[in-house]
Coordinates of C-alpha atoms and ligand atoms in Angstrom, one line a residue:
M1 CA -162.7 -15.2 28.6
L2 CA -160.4 -15.3 25.6
H3 CA -157.5 -16.2 27.9
D4 CA -159.2 -19.5 28.7
I5 CA -159.5 -20.5 25.0
D6 CA -156.7 -22.7 23.5
S7 CA -157.8 -22.3 19.9
I8 CA -160.8 -21.4 17.8
L9 CA -162.3 -24.6 16.3
I10 CA -165.2 -23.2 14.3
T11 CA -165.4 -19.5 13.3
E12 CA -168.5 -17.4 13.2
E13 CA -168.4 -17.6 9.4
E14 CA -168.1 -21.4 9.4
I15 CA -171.1 -21.7 11.7
K16 CA -173.2 -19.5 9.3
D17 CA -172.2 -21.8 6.4
I18 CA -173.1 -24.9 8.4
C19 CA -176.5 -23.3 9.2
D20 CA -177.1 -22.4 5.6
R21 CA -176.4 -26.0 4.5
L22 CA -178.5 -27.6 7.3
A23 CA -181.5 -25.3 6.7
S24 CA -181.7 -26.0 3.0
K25 CA -181.5 -29.8 3.6
I26 CA -184.3 -29.5 6.3
D27 CA -186.4 -27.5 3.8
E28 CA -185.9 -30.2 1.2
D29 CA -186.6 -33.1 3.5
Y30 CA -189.8 -31.7 5.0
T31 CA -191.7 -30.9 1.8
D32 CA -194.0 -34.0 1.7
T33 CA -195.5 -33.8 5.1
D34 CA -198.9 -32.3 6.1
K35 CA -197.9 -32.3 9.8
K36 CA -196.5 -29.3 11.7
L37 CA -192.7 -29.0 11.9
I38 CA -191.7 -28.4 15.5
L39 CA -188.1 -27.4 16.3
V40 CA -187.3 -28.5 19.9
C41 CA -184.6 -26.2 21.2
I42 CA -182.7 -27.9 24.0
L43 CA -181.8 -25.4 26.6
K44 CA -179.5 -23.9 27.4
G45 CA -176.8 -25.0 25.0
S46 CA -178.8 -24.9 21.7
L47 CA -180.1 -21.4 22.1
M48 CA -177.8 -19.7 19.6
F49 CA -177.7 -22.6 17.2
C50 CA -181.5 -22.9 17.1
A51 CA -181.9 -19.1 16.5
E52 CA -179.3 -19.1 13.7
L53 CA -180.8 -22.2 12.0
M54 CA -184.5 -21.3 12.2
K55 CA -184.1 -17.9 10.5
R56 CA -182.8 -19.8 7.5
I57 CA -185.6 -22.4 7.3
K58 CA -188.2 -21.2 4.8
R59 CA -191.1 -23.6 5.5
P60 CA -193.5 -22.8 8.4
L61 CA -192.5 -24.1 11.8
E62 CA -193.1 -23.8 15.5
V63 CA -190.6 -23.7 18.3
E64 CA -190.8 -25.5 21.6
F65 CA -188.3 -25.6 24.4
M66 CA -187.0 -28.4 26.6
K67 CA -184.5 -28.3 29.3
V68 CA -182.6 -31.4 30.1
S69 CA -179.4 -32.2 32.0
S70 CA -177.0 -35.0 31.9
Y71 CA -174.0 -33.1 33.1
G72 CA -172.8 -31.7 36.4
S73 CA -170.4 -28.8 36.3
R74 CA -167.5 -31.1 35.3
T75 CA -166.8 -32.3 31.8
D76 CA -168.2 -35.8 32.1
S77 CA -171.7 -37.1 31.6
S78 CA -173.5 -38.6 34.6
G79 CA -175.5 -41.0 32.4
V80 CA -178.8 -39.9 33.9
I81 CA -181.1 -37.6 31.8
N82 CA -183.3 -35.3 33.8
I83 CA -186.1 -33.4 32.1
H84 CA -186.5 -30.0 33.8
L85 CA -188.8 -28.3 31.2
D86 CA -191.1 -30.3 29.1
I87 CA -193.5 -29.7 26.1
K88 CA -197.0 -29.2 27.2
R89 CA -199.4 -29.9 24.4
D90 CA -201.7 -32.8 23.4
D91 CA -201.5 -32.8 19.6
F92 CA -198.3 -35.0 19.3
E93 CA -199.8 -37.2 16.5
D94 CA -199.9 -34.1 14.3
L95 CA -196.3 -33.1 14.9
D96 CA -193.0 -33.8 13.2
F97 CA -190.3 -33.0 15.8
L98 CA -186.8 -31.9 15.0
I99 CA -184.7 -31.8 18.1
I100 CA -182.0 -29.1 18.0
E101 CA -179.0 -29.9 20.1
D102 CA -175.6 -28.2 20.5
I103 CA -173.4 -31.3 20.6
V104 CA -173.7 -35.1 20.6
D105 CA -171.2 -36.5 23.1
S106 CA -172.1 -39.8 24.8
G107 CA -175.3 -39.8 22.7
R108 CA -177.4 -40.4 25.8
T109 CA -179.4 -37.1 25.7
L110 CA -180.6 -37.5 22.1
S111 CA -181.3 -41.2 22.2
H112 CA -183.3 -40.7 25.3
L113 CA -185.3 -37.7 24.0
V114 CA -186.1 -39.4 20.7
K115 CA -187.5 -42.3 22.5
Y116 CA -189.4 -40.1 24.9
L117 CA -191.1 -38.0 22.2
K118 CA -192.0 -41.1 20.2
E119 CA -193.5 -42.7 23.3
R120 CA -195.7 -39.6 23.7
G121 CA -197.1 -40.2 20.2
A122 CA -195.1 -37.9 17.9
N123 CA -195.7 -38.4 14.1
S124 CA -191.9 -38.3 13.6
V125 CA -188.8 -37.4 15.6
R126 CA -185.5 -36.4 14.0
T127 CA -182.4 -34.7 15.5
C128 CA -180.1 -32.0 14.4
A129 CA -176.8 -31.3 16.1
L130 CA -174.3 -28.5 15.4
L131 CA -171.3 -30.6 16.7
D132 CA -170.6 -34.4 16.9
K133 CA -167.9 -36.0 19.0
P134 CA -168.2 -39.6 17.7
E135 CA -165.1 -40.8 19.8
R136 CA -167.0 -40.2 23.0
R137 CA -170.1 -42.3 22.2
A138 CA -171.4 -44.4 25.0
V139 CA -174.7 -45.5 23.3
D140 CA -175.1 -46.2 19.7
Y141 CA -176.7 -43.0 18.3
K142 CA -176.4 -41.0 15.1
A143 CA -178.1 -37.6 14.6
D144 CA -180.1 -37.1 11.3
Y145 CA -178.4 -33.7 10.6
V146 CA -174.9 -32.9 11.8
G147 CA -173.1 -29.6 11.4
T148 CA -169.6 -30.9 11.8
V149 CA -167.6 -33.7 13.4
I150 CA -165.0 -32.6 16.0
P151 CA -162.2 -34.3 17.9
D152 CA -162.5 -35.4 21.6
K153 CA -161.8 -32.0 23.1
F154 CA -164.0 -30.0 25.5
V155 CA -165.4 -27.0 23.6
V156 CA -167.2 -23.9 24.6
G157 CA -168.9 -20.9 22.9
F158 CA -171.9 -20.4 20.6
G159 CA -174.2 -21.6 23.4
L160 CA -171.9 -24.2 24.9
D161 CA -170.7 -23.7 28.4
Y162 CA -168.3 -24.8 31.1
S163 CA -169.9 -24.2 34.5
E164 CA -172.4 -21.8 32.8
K165 CA -169.6 -19.6 31.4
Y166 CA -168.5 -18.9 27.8
R167 CA -172.0 -19.3 26.2
N168 CA -171.8 -15.8 24.7
L169 CA -168.6 -16.4 22.7
P170 CA -169.6 -16.1 19.0
F171 CA -167.4 -19.0 17.9
V172 CA -166.7 -22.5 19.1
G173 CA -163.3 -22.8 20.8
V174 CA -161.3 -25.4 22.7
L175 CA -161.2 -24.7 26.4
K176 CA -157.7 -24.8 28.0
P177 CA -157.5 -28.1 30.0
S178 CA -156.0 -26.0 32.9
V179 CA -159.4 -24.3 33.2
W180 CA -161.3 -27.5 34.0
G181 CA -158.4 -29.1 35.8
G182 CA -157.3 -31.5 33.0
E183 CA -153.9 -32.2 31.7
Ligands
LIG1 P1 -174.6 -36.5 25.7 O1 -175.9 -36.9 26.3 O2 -173.4 -37.1 26.4 O3 -174.5 -36.7 24.2 O4 -174.4 -35.0 26.1 C1 -174.8 -33.9 25.4 C2 -174.7 -32.7 26.3 O5 -173.4 -32.7 27.0 C3 -174.7 -31.5 25.4 O6 -176.0 -31.0 25.2 C4 -173.8 -30.5 26.2 O7 -174.6 -29.8 27.1 C5 -172.9 -31.4 27.0 N1 -171.5 -31.4 26.3 C6 -170.9 -32.5 25.8 N2 -169.7 -32.2 25.3 C7 -169.5 -30.9 25.6 C8 -168.4 -30.0 25.3 O8 -167.4 -30.3 24.7 N3 -168.6 -28.7 25.7 C9 -169.8 -28.3 26.4 N4 -170.8 -29.1 26.6 C10 -170.7 -30.4 26.2
LIG2 MG1 -176.6 -29.1 26.3

C-alpha cells in the first residue's frame, strides 16, 4: 500500500492533536443543552475519525450510524446522495445531532444530510469534518467543526478509501495519480 502513496499529508500525531482540539471545543459548545448529543458516524469513511474523536469527548453522548454514497469508484462525485442505512428512532425533537464526516469535498453530502435530519424534526444539526477541500466546493457549505483544510488532492487513509482500499492506513496520505489514472 505504501508504494501507492505520494506523501503523508497528516501524520497520526497530527490527527490526535486535531481530535483533542475538536473534542474540547465540542464539550464547550454543548454545555447548555438538555437534549441528547448524538454523534452520527457516516460510514464507512468516518469510522476511525469518529472513534478517535468520541473517546476524547467528556460529556454523555450516543452514537448512530448512517451509510450514504455520492461516489462511484472513481474520484469524482456523482452529485446524487443515496442513503443506504438510516437512523431508526422517533425522538428526533429531543436530539442534538453532530454529523461526523471524513472530508467535505463538493459539500453535497453534508448539506443534504443536514437538511434531511432537520426535516425529520431534529432539535439541532451540526457537522464535524476531519478534512476540508474548499477548492472543490460545488454547493455552498461550511462545516461547523473542521480538523484541517487540505489542497485539492485525492487523499486516502485513516478511514478514507480509493475503491475500498487504504482505509486502514493510520495517516492521511496523497494517493499517487497513477493509481487512479490521473496525471
Ligand atoms: P462531497 O459530498 O462531495 O462533499 O463528498 C464527500 C465524500 O466524498 C466523502 O465522504 C468521501 O467519501 C468522498 N471523498 C471526497 N474527497 C475524497 C478524497 O480525497 N479521498 C477519499 N474520499 C473522498
Ligand atoms: Mg465518505
